[in-house]
Amino acid sequence: MTNHIAAGAVSFSDSKLMDAMDGLDDAREAGRSTLVSRNITVLGRRTSVRLEPEMWGALRDIAKRERCRIHDVCSLIQLRKNPNTSLTAAIRVFLMLYYRAATTEQGHVRAGHGDFNTMMTRAQATPDALHMRKRGRNGVNGGASHMSSIKPAQTPSFHSMQGL
């Protein structure tokens, strides 16, 4: 499998993507968290997990597809995760790996992936806005990573989740 940005693993219609981005903007401007806290049972013990609504939706979809409960999926993740990784972080990685394992090049083409300008248009971002973020608020590099410094990671196998 070639390395692709994980966002390509889930295709959104333009309107769904724009609604999600608008919701993030609204929450940021209002100073409130976009996380939703829910109680789940992991390996027979009740715990709470805070995830974005989109992550909860993905977890629900996976449980439905796999014909099990969210609790079962999270218990499996707990069994396989690295002890130094939080359950919440391991769930996010699992979701990305699950959908990434299902991606195909044809699916990326159907979703309109492969052209960063199209991605910027969908996000309603301008090149100037992107460069302002990189420099920071005062015009000086604020420590943000540059796209050219991103190195593609090897795609971990969904079936070998050890180390999540």
mmCIF file with all atom_site columns, C-alpha atoms in Angstrom:
data_model
loop_
_atom_site.group_PDB
_atom_site.id
_atom_site.type_symbol
_atom_site.label_atom_id
_atom_site.label_alt_id
_atom_site.label_comp_id
_atom_site.label_asym_id
_atom_site.label_entity_id
_atom_site.label_seq_id
_atom_site.pdbx_PDB_ins_code
_atom_site.Cartn_x
_atom_site.Cartn_y
_atom_site.Cartn_z
_atom_site.occupancy
_atom_site.B_iso_or_equiv
_atom_site.pdbx_formal_charge
_atom_site.auth_seq_id
_atom_site.auth_comp_id
_atom_site.auth_asym_id
_atom_site.auth_atom_id
_atom_site.pdbx_PDB_model_num
ATOM 1   C CA . MET A 1 1   ? 0.000   0.000  0.000  1.00 0.00 ? 1   MET A CA 1
ATOM 2   C CA . THR A 1 2   ? 1.316   3.426  -0.815 1.00 0.00 ? 2   THR A CA 1
ATOM 3   C CA . ASN A 1 3   ? 1.506   6.046  1.895  1.00 0.00 ? 3   ASN A CA 1
ATOM 4   C CA . HIS A 1 4   ? -1.361  8.523  1.815  1.00 0.00 ? 4   HIS A CA 1
ATOM 5   C CA . ILE A 1 5   ? -2.673  11.071 4.259  1.00 0.00 ? 5   ILE A CA 1
ATOM 6   C CA . ALA A 1 6   ? -4.986  9.246  6.658  1.00 0.00 ? 6   ALA A CA 1
ATOM 7   C CA . ALA A 1 7   ? -7.834  11.674 6.023  1.00 0.00 ? 7   ALA A CA 1
ATOM 8   C CA . GLY A 1 8   ? -8.196  9.939  2.668  1.00 0.00 ? 8   GLY A CA 1
ATOM 9   C CA . ALA A 1 9   ? -9.359  6.860  4.507  1.00 0.00 ? 9   ALA A CA 1
ATOM 10  C CA . VAL A 1 10  ? -12.768 8.394  5.057  1.00 0.00 ? 10  VAL A CA 1
ATOM 11  C CA . SER A 1 11  ? -14.546 10.174 2.249  1.00 0.00 ? 11  SER A CA 1
ATOM 12  C CA . PHE A 1 12  ? -16.817 13.069 3.064  1.00 0.00 ? 12  PHE A CA 1
ATOM 13  C CA . SER A 1 13  ? -19.110 14.950 0.787  1.00 0.00 ? 13  SER A CA 1
ATOM 14  C CA . ASP A 1 14  ? -18.105 18.593 0.520  1.00 0.00 ? 14  ASP A CA 1
ATOM 15  C CA . SER A 1 15  ? -21.089 19.661 2.640  1.00 0.00 ? 15  SER A CA 1
ATOM 16  C CA . LYS A 1 16  ? -20.299 17.204 5.453  1.00 0.00 ? 16  LYS A CA 1
ATOM 17  C CA . LEU A 1 17  ? -16.667 18.291 5.502  1.00 0.00 ? 17  LEU A CA 1
ATOM 18  C CA . MET A 1 18  ? -17.632 21.952 5.553  1.00 0.00 ? 18  MET A CA 1
ATOM 19  C CA . ASP A 1 19  ? -20.155 21.359 8.365  1.00 0.00 ? 19  ASP A CA 1
ATOM 20  C CA . ALA A 1 20  ? -17.484 19.601 10.422 1.00 0.00 ? 20  ALA A CA 1
ATOM 21  C CA . MET A 1 21  ? -14.988 22.412 9.864  1.00 0.00 ? 21  MET A CA 1
ATOM 22  C CA . ASP A 1 22  ? -17.611 25.030 10.719 1.00 0.00 ? 22  ASP A CA 1
ATOM 23  C CA . GLY A 1 23  ? -18.390 23.181 13.948 1.00 0.00 ? 23  GLY A CA 1
ATOM 24  C CA . LEU A 1 24  ? -14.709 23.204 14.908 1.00 0.00 ? 24  LEU A CA 1
ATOM 25  C CA . ASP A 1 25  ? -14.503 26.932 14.178 1.00 0.00 ? 25  ASP A CA 1
ATOM 26  C CA . ASP A 1 26  ? -17.622 27.622 16.278 1.00 0.00 ? 26  ASP A CA 1
ATOM 27  C CA . ALA A 1 27  ? -16.287 25.638 19.242 1.00 0.00 ? 27  ALA A CA 1
ATOM 28  C CA . ARG A 1 28  ? -12.873 27.298 19.022 1.00 0.00 ? 28  ARG A CA 1
ATOM 29  C CA . GLU A 1 29  ? -14.391 30.779 18.874 1.00 0.00 ? 29  GLU A CA 1
ATOM 30  C CA . ALA A 1 30  ? -16.686 30.018 21.814 1.00 0.00 ? 30  ALA A CA 1
ATOM 31  C CA . GLY A 1 31  ? -13.726 28.689 23.808 1.00 0.00 ? 31  GLY A CA 1
ATOM 32  C CA . ARG A 1 32  ? -15.316 25.315 24.430 1.00 0.00 ? 32  ARG A CA 1
ATOM 33  C CA . SER A 1 33  ? -14.017 21.832 23.819 1.00 0.00 ? 33  SER A CA 1
ATOM 34  C CA . THR A 1 34  ? -15.145 19.837 20.822 1.00 0.00 ? 34  THR A CA 1
ATOM 35  C CA . LEU A 1 35  ? -14.717 16.615 22.823 1.00 0.00 ? 35  LEU A CA 1
ATOM 36  C CA . VAL A 1 36  ? -17.643 14.477 23.946 1.00 0.00 ? 36  VAL A CA 1
ATOM 37  C CA . SER A 1 37  ? -17.248 12.375 27.093 1.00 0.00 ? 37  SER A CA 1
ATOM 38  C CA . ARG A 1 38  ? -18.941 8.971  27.203 1.00 0.00 ? 38  ARG A CA 1
ATOM 39  C CA . ASN A 1 39  ? -18.849 6.046  29.591 1.00 0.00 ? 39  ASN A CA 1
ATOM 40  C CA . ILE A 1 40  ? -17.798 2.710  28.142 1.00 0.00 ? 40  ILE A CA 1
ATOM 41  C CA . THR A 1 41  ? -16.989 -0.675 29.626 1.00 0.00 ? 41  THR A CA 1
ATOM 42  C CA . VAL A 1 42  ? -13.503 -1.905 28.800 1.00 0.00 ? 42  VAL A CA 1
ATOM 43  C CA . LEU A 1 43  ? -12.576 -5.433 29.833 1.00 0.00 ? 43  LEU A CA 1
ATOM 44  C CA . GLY A 1 44  ? -15.438 -5.391 32.324 1.00 0.00 ? 44  GLY A CA 1
ATOM 45  C CA . ARG A 1 45  ? -14.472 -2.065 33.921 1.00 0.00 ? 45  ARG A CA 1
ATOM 46  C CA . ARG A 1 46  ? -16.381 1.172  33.445 1.00 0.00 ? 46  ARG A CA 1
ATOM 47  C CA . THR A 1 47  ? -14.317 4.120  32.240 1.00 0.00 ? 47  THR A CA 1
ATOM 48  C CA . SER A 1 48  ? -14.917 7.417  30.490 1.00 0.00 ? 48  SER A CA 1
ATOM 49  C CA . VAL A 1 49  ? -13.421 8.413  27.170 1.00 0.00 ? 49  VAL A CA 1
ATOM 50  C CA . ARG A 1 50  ? -13.380 11.855 25.569 1.00 0.00 ? 50  ARG A CA 1
ATOM 51  C CA . LEU A 1 51  ? -13.418 11.904 21.775 1.00 0.00 ? 51  LEU A CA 1
ATOM 52  C CA . GLU A 1 52  ? -14.558 14.200 19.010 1.00 0.00 ? 52  GLU A CA 1
ATOM 53  C CA . PRO A 1 53  ? -18.109 13.514 17.741 1.00 0.00 ? 53  PRO A CA 1
ATOM 54  C CA . GLU A 1 54  ? -16.660 12.305 14.428 1.00 0.00 ? 54  GLU A CA 1
ATOM 55  C CA . MET A 1 55  ? -14.520 9.755  16.277 1.00 0.00 ? 55  MET A CA 1
ATOM 56  C CA . TRP A 1 56  ? -17.550 8.476  18.213 1.00 0.00 ? 56  TRP A CA 1
ATOM 57  C CA . GLY A 1 57  ? -19.401 8.174  14.899 1.00 0.00 ? 57  GLY A CA 1
ATOM 58  C CA . ALA A 1 58  ? -16.537 6.214  13.348 1.00 0.00 ? 58  ALA A CA 1
ATOM 59  C CA . LEU A 1 59  ? -16.360 3.939  16.386 1.00 0.00 ? 59  LEU A CA 1
ATOM 60  C CA . ARG A 1 60  ? -20.126 3.333  16.160 1.00 0.00 ? 60  ARG A CA 1
ATOM 61  C CA . ASP A 1 61  ? -19.832 2.558  12.427 1.00 0.00 ? 61  ASP A CA 1
ATOM 62  C CA . ILE A 1 62  ? -16.997 0.094  13.009 1.00 0.00 ? 62  ILE A CA 1
ATOM 63  C CA . ALA A 1 63  ? -18.909 -1.686 15.777 1.00 0.00 ? 63  ALA A CA 1
ATOM 64  C CA . LYS A 1 64  ? -21.926 -1.974 13.482 1.00 0.00 ? 64  LYS A CA 1
ATOM 65  C CA . ARG A 1 65  ? -19.797 -3.264 10.595 1.00 0.00 ? 65  ARG A CA 1
ATOM 66  C CA . GLU A 1 66  ? -18.040 -5.794 12.841 1.00 0.00 ? 66  GLU A CA 1
ATOM 67  C CA . ARG A 1 67  ? -21.346 -6.815 14.481 1.00 0.00 ? 67  ARG A CA 1
ATOM 68  C CA . CYS A 1 68  ? -20.256 -6.017 18.003 1.00 0.00 ? 68  CYS A CA 1
ATOM 69  C CA . ARG A 1 69  ? -20.561 -3.248 20.593 1.00 0.00 ? 69  ARG A CA 1
ATOM 70  C CA . ILE A 1 70  ? -18.345 -0.191 21.012 1.00 0.00 ? 70  ILE A CA 1
ATOM 71  C CA . HIS A 1 71  ? -17.344 -1.726 24.365 1.00 0.00 ? 71  HIS A CA 1
ATOM 72  C CA . ASP A 1 72  ? -16.017 -4.806 22.548 1.00 0.00 ? 72  ASP A CA 1
ATOM 73  C CA . VAL A 1 73  ? -13.965 -2.756 20.088 1.00 0.00 ? 73  VAL A CA 1
ATOM 74  C CA . CYS A 1 74  ? -12.501 -0.655 22.917 1.00 0.00 ? 74  CYS A CA 1
ATOM 75  C CA . SER A 1 75  ? -11.711 -3.782 24.946 1.00 0.00 ? 75  SER A CA 1
ATOM 76  C CA . LEU A 1 76  ? -9.810  -5.193 21.970 1.00 0.00 ? 76  LEU A CA 1
ATOM 77  C CA . ILE A 1 77  ? -7.909  -1.910 21.630 1.00 0.00 ? 77  ILE A CA 1
ATOM 78  C CA . GLN A 1 78  ? -7.090  -1.966 25.367 1.00 0.00 ? 78  GLN A CA 1
ATOM 79  C CA . LEU A 1 79  ? -5.679  -5.494 25.045 1.00 0.00 ? 79  LEU A CA 1
ATOM 80  C CA . ARG A 1 80  ? -3.437  -4.572 22.108 1.00 0.00 ? 80  ARG A CA 1
ATOM 81  C CA . LYS A 1 81  ? -2.288  -1.045 22.954 1.00 0.00 ? 81  LYS A CA 1
ATOM 82  C CA . ASN A 1 82  ? 1.116   -0.078 24.289 1.00 0.00 ? 82  ASN A CA 1
ATOM 83  C CA . PRO A 1 83  ? 0.938   0.299  28.098 1.00 0.00 ? 83  PRO A CA 1
ATOM 84  C CA . ASN A 1 84  ? 2.419   3.802  27.784 1.00 0.00 ? 84  ASN A CA 1
ATOM 85  C CA . THR A 1 85  ? -0.361  4.962  25.446 1.00 0.00 ? 85  THR A CA 1
ATOM 86  C CA . SER A 1 86  ? -3.681  6.254  26.737 1.00 0.00 ? 86  SER A CA 1
ATOM 87  C CA . LEU A 1 87  ? -6.822  4.420  25.706 1.00 0.00 ? 87  LEU A CA 1
ATOM 88  C CA . THR A 1 88  ? -8.142  7.571  24.038 1.00 0.00 ? 88  THR A CA 1
ATOM 89  C CA . ALA A 1 89  ? -5.009  7.958  21.903 1.00 0.00 ? 89  ALA A CA 1
ATOM 90  C CA . ALA A 1 90  ? -5.060  4.247  21.053 1.00 0.00 ? 90  ALA A CA 1
ATOM 91  C CA . ILE A 1 91  ? -8.704  4.514  19.946 1.00 0.00 ? 91  ILE A CA 1
ATOM 92  C CA . ARG A 1 92  ? -7.846  7.396  17.605 1.00 0.00 ? 92  ARG A CA 1
ATOM 93  C CA . VAL A 1 93  ? -4.924  5.451  16.115 1.00 0.00 ? 93  VAL A CA 1
ATOM 94  C CA . PHE A 1 94  ? -7.092  2.346  15.752 1.00 0.00 ? 94  PHE A CA 1
ATOM 95  C CA . LEU A 1 95  ? -9.768  4.319  13.890 1.00 0.00 ? 95  LEU A CA 1
ATOM 96  C CA . MET A 1 96  ? -7.208  5.734  11.482 1.00 0.00 ? 96  MET A CA 1
ATOM 97  C CA . LEU A 1 97  ? -5.615  2.313  10.898 1.00 0.00 ? 97  LEU A CA 1
ATOM 98  C CA . TYR A 1 98  ? -8.987  0.615  10.427 1.00 0.00 ? 98  TYR A CA 1
ATOM 99  C CA . TYR A 1 99  ? -10.086 3.017  7.719  1.00 0.00 ? 99  TYR A CA 1
ATOM 100 C CA . ARG A 1 100 ? -6.622  3.282  6.214  1.00 0.00 ? 100 ARG A CA 1
ATOM 101 C CA . ALA A 1 101 ? -6.542  -0.497 5.763  1.00 0.00 ? 101 ALA A CA 1
ATOM 102 C CA . ALA A 1 102 ? -9.745  -0.204 3.708  1.00 0.00 ? 102 ALA A CA 1
ATOM 103 C CA . THR A 1 103 ? -8.575  2.559  1.378  1.00 0.00 ? 103 THR A CA 1
ATOM 104 C CA . THR A 1 104 ? -7.836  2.035  -2.269 1.00 0.00 ? 104 THR A CA 1
ATOM 105 C CA . GLU A 1 105 ? -6.320  4.269  -4.893 1.00 0.00 ? 105 GLU A CA 1
ATOM 106 C CA . GLN A 1 106 ? -9.632  4.203  -6.763 1.00 0.00 ? 106 GLN A CA 1
ATOM 107 C CA . GLY A 1 107 ? -11.424 5.363  -3.612 1.00 0.00 ? 107 GLY A CA 1
ATOM 108 C CA . HIS A 1 108 ? -9.059  8.321  -3.298 1.00 0.00 ? 108 HIS A CA 1
ATOM 109 C CA . VAL A 1 109 ? -9.779  9.291  -6.900 1.00 0.00 ? 109 VAL A CA 1
ATOM 110 C CA . ARG A 1 110 ? -13.561 9.055  -6.344 1.00 0.00 ? 110 ARG A CA 1
ATOM 111 C CA . ALA A 1 111 ? -13.213 11.233 -3.232 1.00 0.00 ? 111 ALA A CA 1
ATOM 112 C CA . GLY A 1 112 ? -11.294 13.873 -5.195 1.00 0.00 ? 112 GLY A CA 1
ATOM 113 C CA . HIS A 1 113 ? -8.035  13.392 -3.306 1.00 0.00 ? 113 HIS A CA 1
ATOM 114 C CA . GLY A 1 114 ? -4.616  14.068 -4.785 1.00 0.00 ? 114 GLY A CA 1
ATOM 115 C CA . ASP A 1 115 ? -4.707  17.824 -5.342 1.00 0.00 ? 115 ASP A CA 1
ATOM 116 C CA . PHE A 1 116 ? -3.851  20.024 -2.363 1.00 0.00 ? 116 PHE A CA 1
ATOM 117 C CA . ASN A 1 117 ? -5.468  23.029 -4.060 1.00 0.00 ? 117 ASN A CA 1
ATOM 118 C CA . THR A 1 118 ? -8.793  21.165 -4.045 1.00 0.00 ? 118 THR A CA 1
ATOM 119 C CA . MET A 1 119 ? -8.278  20.366 -0.366 1.00 0.00 ? 119 MET A CA 1
ATOM 120 C CA . MET A 1 120 ? -7.619  24.044 0.377  1.00 0.00 ? 120 MET A CA 1
ATOM 121 C CA . THR A 1 121 ? -10.760 25.034 -1.539 1.00 0.00 ? 121 THR A CA 1
ATOM 122 C CA . ARG A 1 122 ? -12.875 22.554 0.461  1.00 0.00 ? 122 ARG A CA 1
ATOM 123 C CA . ALA A 1 123 ? -11.402 23.950 3.684  1.00 0.00 ? 123 ALA A CA 1
ATOM 124 C CA . GLN A 1 124 ? -12.026 27.494 2.456  1.00 0.00 ? 124 GLN A CA 1
ATOM 125 C CA . ALA A 1 125 ? -8.358  28.285 3.104  1.00 0.00 ? 125 ALA A CA 1
ATOM 126 C CA . THR A 1 126 ? -6.154  30.618 1.105  1.00 0.00 ? 126 THR A CA 1
ATOM 127 C CA . PRO A 1 127 ? -2.426  30.176 0.528  1.00 0.00 ? 127 PRO A CA 1
ATOM 128 C CA . ASP A 1 128 ? -1.874  33.393 2.503  1.00 0.00 ? 128 ASP A CA 1
ATOM 129 C CA . ALA A 1 129 ? -3.778  32.036 5.519  1.00 0.00 ? 129 ALA A CA 1
ATOM 130 C CA . LEU A 1 130 ? -1.743  28.845 5.420  1.00 0.00 ? 130 LEU A CA 1
ATOM 131 C CA . HIS A 1 131 ? 1.551   30.723 5.388  1.00 0.00 ? 131 HIS A CA 1
ATOM 132 C CA . MET A 1 132 ? 0.448   33.074 8.190  1.00 0.00 ? 132 MET A CA 1
ATOM 133 C CA . ARG A 1 133 ? -0.161  30.067 10.448 1.00 0.00 ? 133 ARG A CA 1
ATOM 134 C CA . LYS A 1 134 ? 3.286   28.692 9.724  1.00 0.00 ? 134 LYS A CA 1
ATOM 135 C CA . ARG A 1 135 ? 4.954   31.979 10.667 1.00 0.00 ? 135 ARG A CA 1
ATOM 136 C CA . GLY A 1 136 ? 2.897   32.434 13.806 1.00 0.00 ? 136 GLY A CA 1
ATOM 137 C CA . ARG A 1 137 ? 0.840   35.403 14.913 1.00 0.00 ? 137 ARG A CA 1
ATOM 138 C CA . ASN A 1 138 ? 3.732   37.846 14.999 1.00 0.00 ? 138 ASN A CA 1
ATOM 139 C CA . GLY A 1 139 ? 5.124   36.827 11.611 1.00 0.00 ? 139 GLY A CA 1
ATOM 140 C CA . VAL A 1 140 ? 7.936   34.781 13.148 1.00 0.00 ? 140 VAL A CA 1
ATOM 141 C CA . ASN A 1 141 ? 8.122   31.032 12.830 1.00 0.00 ? 141 ASN A CA 1
ATOM 142 C CA . GLY A 1 142 ? 6.071   29.870 15.781 1.00 0.00 ? 142 GLY A CA 1
ATOM 143 C CA . GLY A 1 143 ? 7.472   26.364 15.775 1.00 0.00 ? 143 GLY A CA 1
ATOM 144 C CA . ALA A 1 144 ? 4.842   24.988 13.426 1.00 0.00 ? 144 ALA A CA 1
ATOM 145 C CA . SER A 1 145 ? 6.061   22.151 11.278 1.00 0.00 ? 145 SER A CA 1
ATOM 146 C CA . HIS A 1 146 ? 6.473   22.785 7.580  1.00 0.00 ? 146 HIS A CA 1
ATOM 147 C CA . MET A 1 147 ? 4.868   20.474 5.044  1.00 0.00 ? 147 MET A CA 1
ATOM 148 C CA . SER A 1 148 ? 8.281   19.774 3.499  1.00 0.00 ? 148 SER A CA 1
ATOM 149 C CA . SER A 1 149 ? 9.550   18.359 6.801  1.00 0.00 ? 149 SER A CA 1
ATOM 150 C CA . ILE A 1 150 ? 6.808   15.718 7.033  1.00 0.00 ? 150 ILE A CA 1
ATOM 151 C CA . LYS A 1 151 ? 8.207   12.278 6.378  1.00 0.00 ? 151 LYS A CA 1
ATOM 152 C CA . PRO A 1 152 ? 5.812   9.531  5.343  1.00 0.00 ? 152 PRO A CA 1
ATOM 153 C CA . ALA A 1 153 ? 5.489   6.862  7.993  1.00 0.00 ? 153 ALA A CA 1
ATOM 154 C CA . GLN A 1 154 ? 5.238   3.232  7.147  1.00 0.00 ? 154 GLN A CA 1
ATOM 155 C CA . THR A 1 155 ? 1.669   2.072  7.217  1.00 0.00 ? 155 THR A CA 1
ATOM 156 C CA . PRO A 1 156 ? 1.239   -0.133 10.289 1.00 0.00 ? 156 PRO A CA 1
ATOM 157 C CA . SER A 1 157 ? -0.811  -3.229 9.765  1.00 0.00 ? 157 SER A CA 1
ATOM 158 C CA . PHE A 1 158 ? -4.303  -3.102 11.228 1.00 0.00 ? 158 PHE A CA 1
ATOM 159 C CA . HIS A 1 159 ? -3.857  -6.702 12.288 1.00 0.00 ? 159 HIS A CA 1
ATOM 160 C CA . SER A 1 160 ? -0.687  -5.973 14.266 1.00 0.00 ? 160 SER A CA 1
ATOM 161 C CA . MET A 1 161 ? -1.888  -3.220 16.575 1.00 0.00 ? 161 MET A CA 1
ATOM 162 C CA . GLN A 1 162 ? 0.840   -3.838 19.155 1.00 0.00 ? 162 GLN A CA 1
ATOM 163 C CA . GLY A 1 163 ? 2.316   -0.503 20.138 1.00 0.00 ? 163 GLY A CA 1
ATOM 164 C CA . LEU A 1 164 ? -0.742  1.693  19.643 1.00 0.00 ? 164 LEU A CA 1
#
